[in-house]
Coordinates of C-alpha atoms in Angstrom, one line a residue:
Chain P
X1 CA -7.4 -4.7 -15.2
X2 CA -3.9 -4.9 -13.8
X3 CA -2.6 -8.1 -12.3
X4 CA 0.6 -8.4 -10.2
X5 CA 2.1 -12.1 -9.5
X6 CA 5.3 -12.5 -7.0
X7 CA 7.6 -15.2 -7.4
X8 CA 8.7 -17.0 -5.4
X9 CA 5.4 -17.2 -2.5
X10 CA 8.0 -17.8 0.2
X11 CA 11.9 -17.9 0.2
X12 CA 14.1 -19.1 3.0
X13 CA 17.9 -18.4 2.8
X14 CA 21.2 -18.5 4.8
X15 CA 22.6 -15.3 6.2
X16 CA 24.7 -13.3 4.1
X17 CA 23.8 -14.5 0.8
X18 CA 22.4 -12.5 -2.3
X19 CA 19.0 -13.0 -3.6
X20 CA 16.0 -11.7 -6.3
X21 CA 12.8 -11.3 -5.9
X22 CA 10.6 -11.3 -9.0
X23 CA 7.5 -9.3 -9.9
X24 CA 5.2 -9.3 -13.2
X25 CA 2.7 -7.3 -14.1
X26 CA -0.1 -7.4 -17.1
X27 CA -0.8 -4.0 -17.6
X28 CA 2.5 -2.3 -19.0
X29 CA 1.3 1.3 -19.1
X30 CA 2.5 2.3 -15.4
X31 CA 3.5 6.1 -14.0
X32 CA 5.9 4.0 -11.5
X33 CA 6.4 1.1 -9.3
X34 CA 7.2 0.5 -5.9
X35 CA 8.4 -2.5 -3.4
X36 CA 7.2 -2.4 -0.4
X37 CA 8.0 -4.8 2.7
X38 CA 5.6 -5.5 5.5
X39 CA 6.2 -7.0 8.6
X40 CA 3.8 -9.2 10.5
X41 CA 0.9 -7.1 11.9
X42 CA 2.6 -3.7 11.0
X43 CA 2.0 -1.3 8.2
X44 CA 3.6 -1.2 4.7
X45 CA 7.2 0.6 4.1
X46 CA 8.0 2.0 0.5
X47 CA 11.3 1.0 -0.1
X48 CA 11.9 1.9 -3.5
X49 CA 10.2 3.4 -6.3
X50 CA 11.3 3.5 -9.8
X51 CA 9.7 5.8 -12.3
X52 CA 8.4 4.6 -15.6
X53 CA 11.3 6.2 -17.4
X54 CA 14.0 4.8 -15.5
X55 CA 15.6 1.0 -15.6
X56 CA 16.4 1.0 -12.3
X57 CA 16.6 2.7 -8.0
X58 CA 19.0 1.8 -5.9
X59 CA 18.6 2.2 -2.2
X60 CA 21.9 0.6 -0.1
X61 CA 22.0 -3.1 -0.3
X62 CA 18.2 -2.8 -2.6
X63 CA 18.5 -3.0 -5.9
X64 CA 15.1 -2.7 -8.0
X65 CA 15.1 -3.0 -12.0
X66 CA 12.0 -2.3 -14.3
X67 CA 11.9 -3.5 -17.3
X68 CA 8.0 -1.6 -18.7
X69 CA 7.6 -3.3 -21.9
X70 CA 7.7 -7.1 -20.8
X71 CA 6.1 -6.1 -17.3
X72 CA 8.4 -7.1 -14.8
X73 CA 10.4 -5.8 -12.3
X74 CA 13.3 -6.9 -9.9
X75 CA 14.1 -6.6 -6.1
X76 CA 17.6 -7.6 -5.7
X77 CA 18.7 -8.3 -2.0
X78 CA 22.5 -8.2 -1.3
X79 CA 24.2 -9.4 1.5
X80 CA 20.9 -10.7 3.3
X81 CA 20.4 -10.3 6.9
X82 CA 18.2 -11.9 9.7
X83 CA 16.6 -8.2 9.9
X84 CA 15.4 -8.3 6.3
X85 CA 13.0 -11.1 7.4
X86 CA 9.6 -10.0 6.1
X87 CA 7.0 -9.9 3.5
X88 CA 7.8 -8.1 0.3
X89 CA 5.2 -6.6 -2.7
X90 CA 5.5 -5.2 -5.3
X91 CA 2.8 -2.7 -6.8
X92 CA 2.6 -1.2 -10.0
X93 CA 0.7 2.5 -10.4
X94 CA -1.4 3.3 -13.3
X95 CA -2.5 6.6 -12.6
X96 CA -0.7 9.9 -12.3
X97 CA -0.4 11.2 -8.0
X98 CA 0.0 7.7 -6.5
X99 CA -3.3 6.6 -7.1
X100 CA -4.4 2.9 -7.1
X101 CA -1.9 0.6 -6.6
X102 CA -2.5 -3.0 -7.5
X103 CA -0.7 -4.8 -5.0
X104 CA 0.5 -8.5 -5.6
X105 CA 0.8 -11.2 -3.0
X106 CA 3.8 -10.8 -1.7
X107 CA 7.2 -12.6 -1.4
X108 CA 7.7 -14.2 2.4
X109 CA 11.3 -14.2 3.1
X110 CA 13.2 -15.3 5.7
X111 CA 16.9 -15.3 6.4
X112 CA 18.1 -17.9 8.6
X113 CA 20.9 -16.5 10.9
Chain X
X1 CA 10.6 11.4 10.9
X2 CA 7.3 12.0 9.9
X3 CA 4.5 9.0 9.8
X4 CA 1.0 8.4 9.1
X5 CA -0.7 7.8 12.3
X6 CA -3.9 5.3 12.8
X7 CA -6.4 4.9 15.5
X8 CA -7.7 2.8 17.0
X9 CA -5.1 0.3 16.5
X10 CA -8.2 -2.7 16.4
X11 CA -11.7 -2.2 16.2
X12 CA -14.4 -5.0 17.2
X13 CA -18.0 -4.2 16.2
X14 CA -21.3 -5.7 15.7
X15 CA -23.0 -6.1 12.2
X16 CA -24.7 -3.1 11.3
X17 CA -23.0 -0.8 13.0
X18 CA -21.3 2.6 12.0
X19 CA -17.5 2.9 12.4
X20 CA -15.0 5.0 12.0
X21 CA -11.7 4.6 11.0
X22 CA -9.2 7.6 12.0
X23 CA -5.9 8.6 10.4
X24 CA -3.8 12.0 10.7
X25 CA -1.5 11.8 7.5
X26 CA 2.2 13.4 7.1
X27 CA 1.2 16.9 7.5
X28 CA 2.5 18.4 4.2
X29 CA 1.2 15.7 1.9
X30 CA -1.5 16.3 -0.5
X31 CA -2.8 12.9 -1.5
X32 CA -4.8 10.7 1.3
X33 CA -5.4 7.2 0.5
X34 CA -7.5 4.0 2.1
X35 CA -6.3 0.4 1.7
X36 CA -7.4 -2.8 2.8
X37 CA -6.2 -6.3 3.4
X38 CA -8.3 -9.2 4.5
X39 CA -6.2 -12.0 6.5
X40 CA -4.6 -13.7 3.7
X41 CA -5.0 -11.9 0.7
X42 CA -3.8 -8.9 -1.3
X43 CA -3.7 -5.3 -0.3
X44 CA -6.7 -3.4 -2.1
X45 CA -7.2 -0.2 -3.4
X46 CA -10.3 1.6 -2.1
X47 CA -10.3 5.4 -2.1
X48 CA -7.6 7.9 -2.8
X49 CA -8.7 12.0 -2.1
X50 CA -7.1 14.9 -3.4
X51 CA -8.1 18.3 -3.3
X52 CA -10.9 17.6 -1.2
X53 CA -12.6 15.4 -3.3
X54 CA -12.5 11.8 -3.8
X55 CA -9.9 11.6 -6.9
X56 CA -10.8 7.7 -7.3
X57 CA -12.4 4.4 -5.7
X58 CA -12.5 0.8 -6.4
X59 CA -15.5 -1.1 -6.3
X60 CA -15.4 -2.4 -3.2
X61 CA -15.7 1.8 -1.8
X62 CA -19.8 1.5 -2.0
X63 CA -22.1 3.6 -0.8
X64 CA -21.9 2.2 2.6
X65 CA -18.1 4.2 2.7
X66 CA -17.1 7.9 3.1
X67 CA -14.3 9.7 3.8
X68 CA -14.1 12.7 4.8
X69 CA -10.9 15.5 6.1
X70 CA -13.3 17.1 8.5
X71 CA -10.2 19.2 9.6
X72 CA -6.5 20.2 8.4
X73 CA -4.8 17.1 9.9
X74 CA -7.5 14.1 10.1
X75 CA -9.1 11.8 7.6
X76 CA -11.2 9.5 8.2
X77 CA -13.0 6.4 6.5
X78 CA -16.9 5.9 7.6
X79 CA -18.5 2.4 7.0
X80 CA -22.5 3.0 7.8
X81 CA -23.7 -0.6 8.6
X82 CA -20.6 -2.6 8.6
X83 CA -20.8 -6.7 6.8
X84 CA -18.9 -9.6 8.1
X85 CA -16.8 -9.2 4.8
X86 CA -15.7 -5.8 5.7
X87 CA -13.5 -7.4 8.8
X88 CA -9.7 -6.7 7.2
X89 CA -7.2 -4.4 8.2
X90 CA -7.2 -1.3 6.7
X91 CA -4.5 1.2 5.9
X92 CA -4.6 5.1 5.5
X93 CA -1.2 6.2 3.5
X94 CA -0.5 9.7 2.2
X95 CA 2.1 10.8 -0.2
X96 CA 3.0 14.0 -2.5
X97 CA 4.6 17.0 -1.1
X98 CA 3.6 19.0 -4.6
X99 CA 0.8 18.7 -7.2
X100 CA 3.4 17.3 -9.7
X101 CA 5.0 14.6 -7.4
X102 CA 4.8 11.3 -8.0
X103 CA 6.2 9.8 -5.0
X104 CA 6.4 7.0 -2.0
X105 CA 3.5 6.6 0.0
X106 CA 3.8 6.8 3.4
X107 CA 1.2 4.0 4.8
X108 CA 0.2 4.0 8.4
X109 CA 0.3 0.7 11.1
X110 CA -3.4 0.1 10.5
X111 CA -6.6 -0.6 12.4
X112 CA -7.4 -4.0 12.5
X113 CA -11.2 -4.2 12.2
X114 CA -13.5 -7.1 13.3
X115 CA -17.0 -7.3 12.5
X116 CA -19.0 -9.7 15.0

């Protein structure tokens, strides 16, 4: 059974400054893997998802890396700003068309202006 | 741009009661999906439909659930005698524009659903 732990829980930084979330995941035989970010009360938006074959999916200041065989993956946050204030999870998929993500608990980050 | 669109936005109902949760996914997507999140904890996996068929569920998706796309644009998730334990928010999300993608789902604002 797959298990997805985020590190840090909660992450509190000045404006402008770079940062990395980190994801792990037991179950190394994944299709793909995406980060999502959630905002207080709303629904989930993908931000990135990087495929199984590739290393890594860049998306303007988002940066994810995957590294399969040790089961972690990478969200790397440039230039942080007070808008990027949210939750952040990460979810591995194990099955071909999407199916099934196991979610982890998130990432609560905050950028202080 | 296209979204996943949810209703009702919250739901309050007593125990044993029949609800329904409604969602019209992006309209050229192929896979429909149900999560859910109770306050606090992860997002789970319950049901994800393909084809018109359930394509796989979690354990939590008992009997007391269906879904069902009772038209080209709507699917919806049925609880039959809703538990205390099934109060959570729940998310529809759809994703795949072709029956090889492998792509972002698209996940909907949620109905927030209390059970009294």
């Amino acid at each position: 059974k797959q298990e997805v732990t985020q590190i840090p829980a909660a992450l509190s930084v000045p404006e402008g400054e770079n940062l990395v979330l980190n994801c792990s995941f037991t179950d190394s035989a994944i299709y793909n893997l995406q980060w999502f970010r959630q905002d207080p009360g709303k629904g989930l938006t993908s931000l990135l998802l990087i495929q199984s074959s590739q290393r890594e999916q860049t998306s303007g200041r988002l940066n994810a890396s995957l590294d399969k065989s040790s089961g972690r993956s990478t969200l790397y946050i440039a230039a942080s700003q007070p808008g990027d204030s949210a939750t952040y999870l990460c979810a591995p998929c194990s099955n071909f068309g999407n199916e099934k993500l196991t979610f982890g608990t998130g990432t609560r980050l905050t950028i202080i202006p | 741009e296209p979204e996943v669109t949810q209703t009702p936005s919250h739901q309050v109902t007593q125990m044993g009661q029949e609800v329904i949760l409604r969602c019209v996914p992006i309209s050229n997507h192929l896979y429909f999906y149900w999560y859910r999140q109770i306050l606090g904890q992860k997002v789970e996996f319950l049901v994800s439909f393909y084809n018109n068929e359930i394509s796989e569920k979690s354990e939590i998706f008992d009997d007391q659930f269906s879904v069902e796309r009772p038209d080209g644009s709507n699917f919806t998730l049925k609880i039959r005698s809703t538990k205390l334990e099934d109060s959570a928010m729940y998310f529809c999300a759809s994703s795949g524009v072709t029956d090889l993608d492998n792509e972002k789902l698209f996940f909907g604002s949620g109905t927030q659903l209390s059970v009294l």
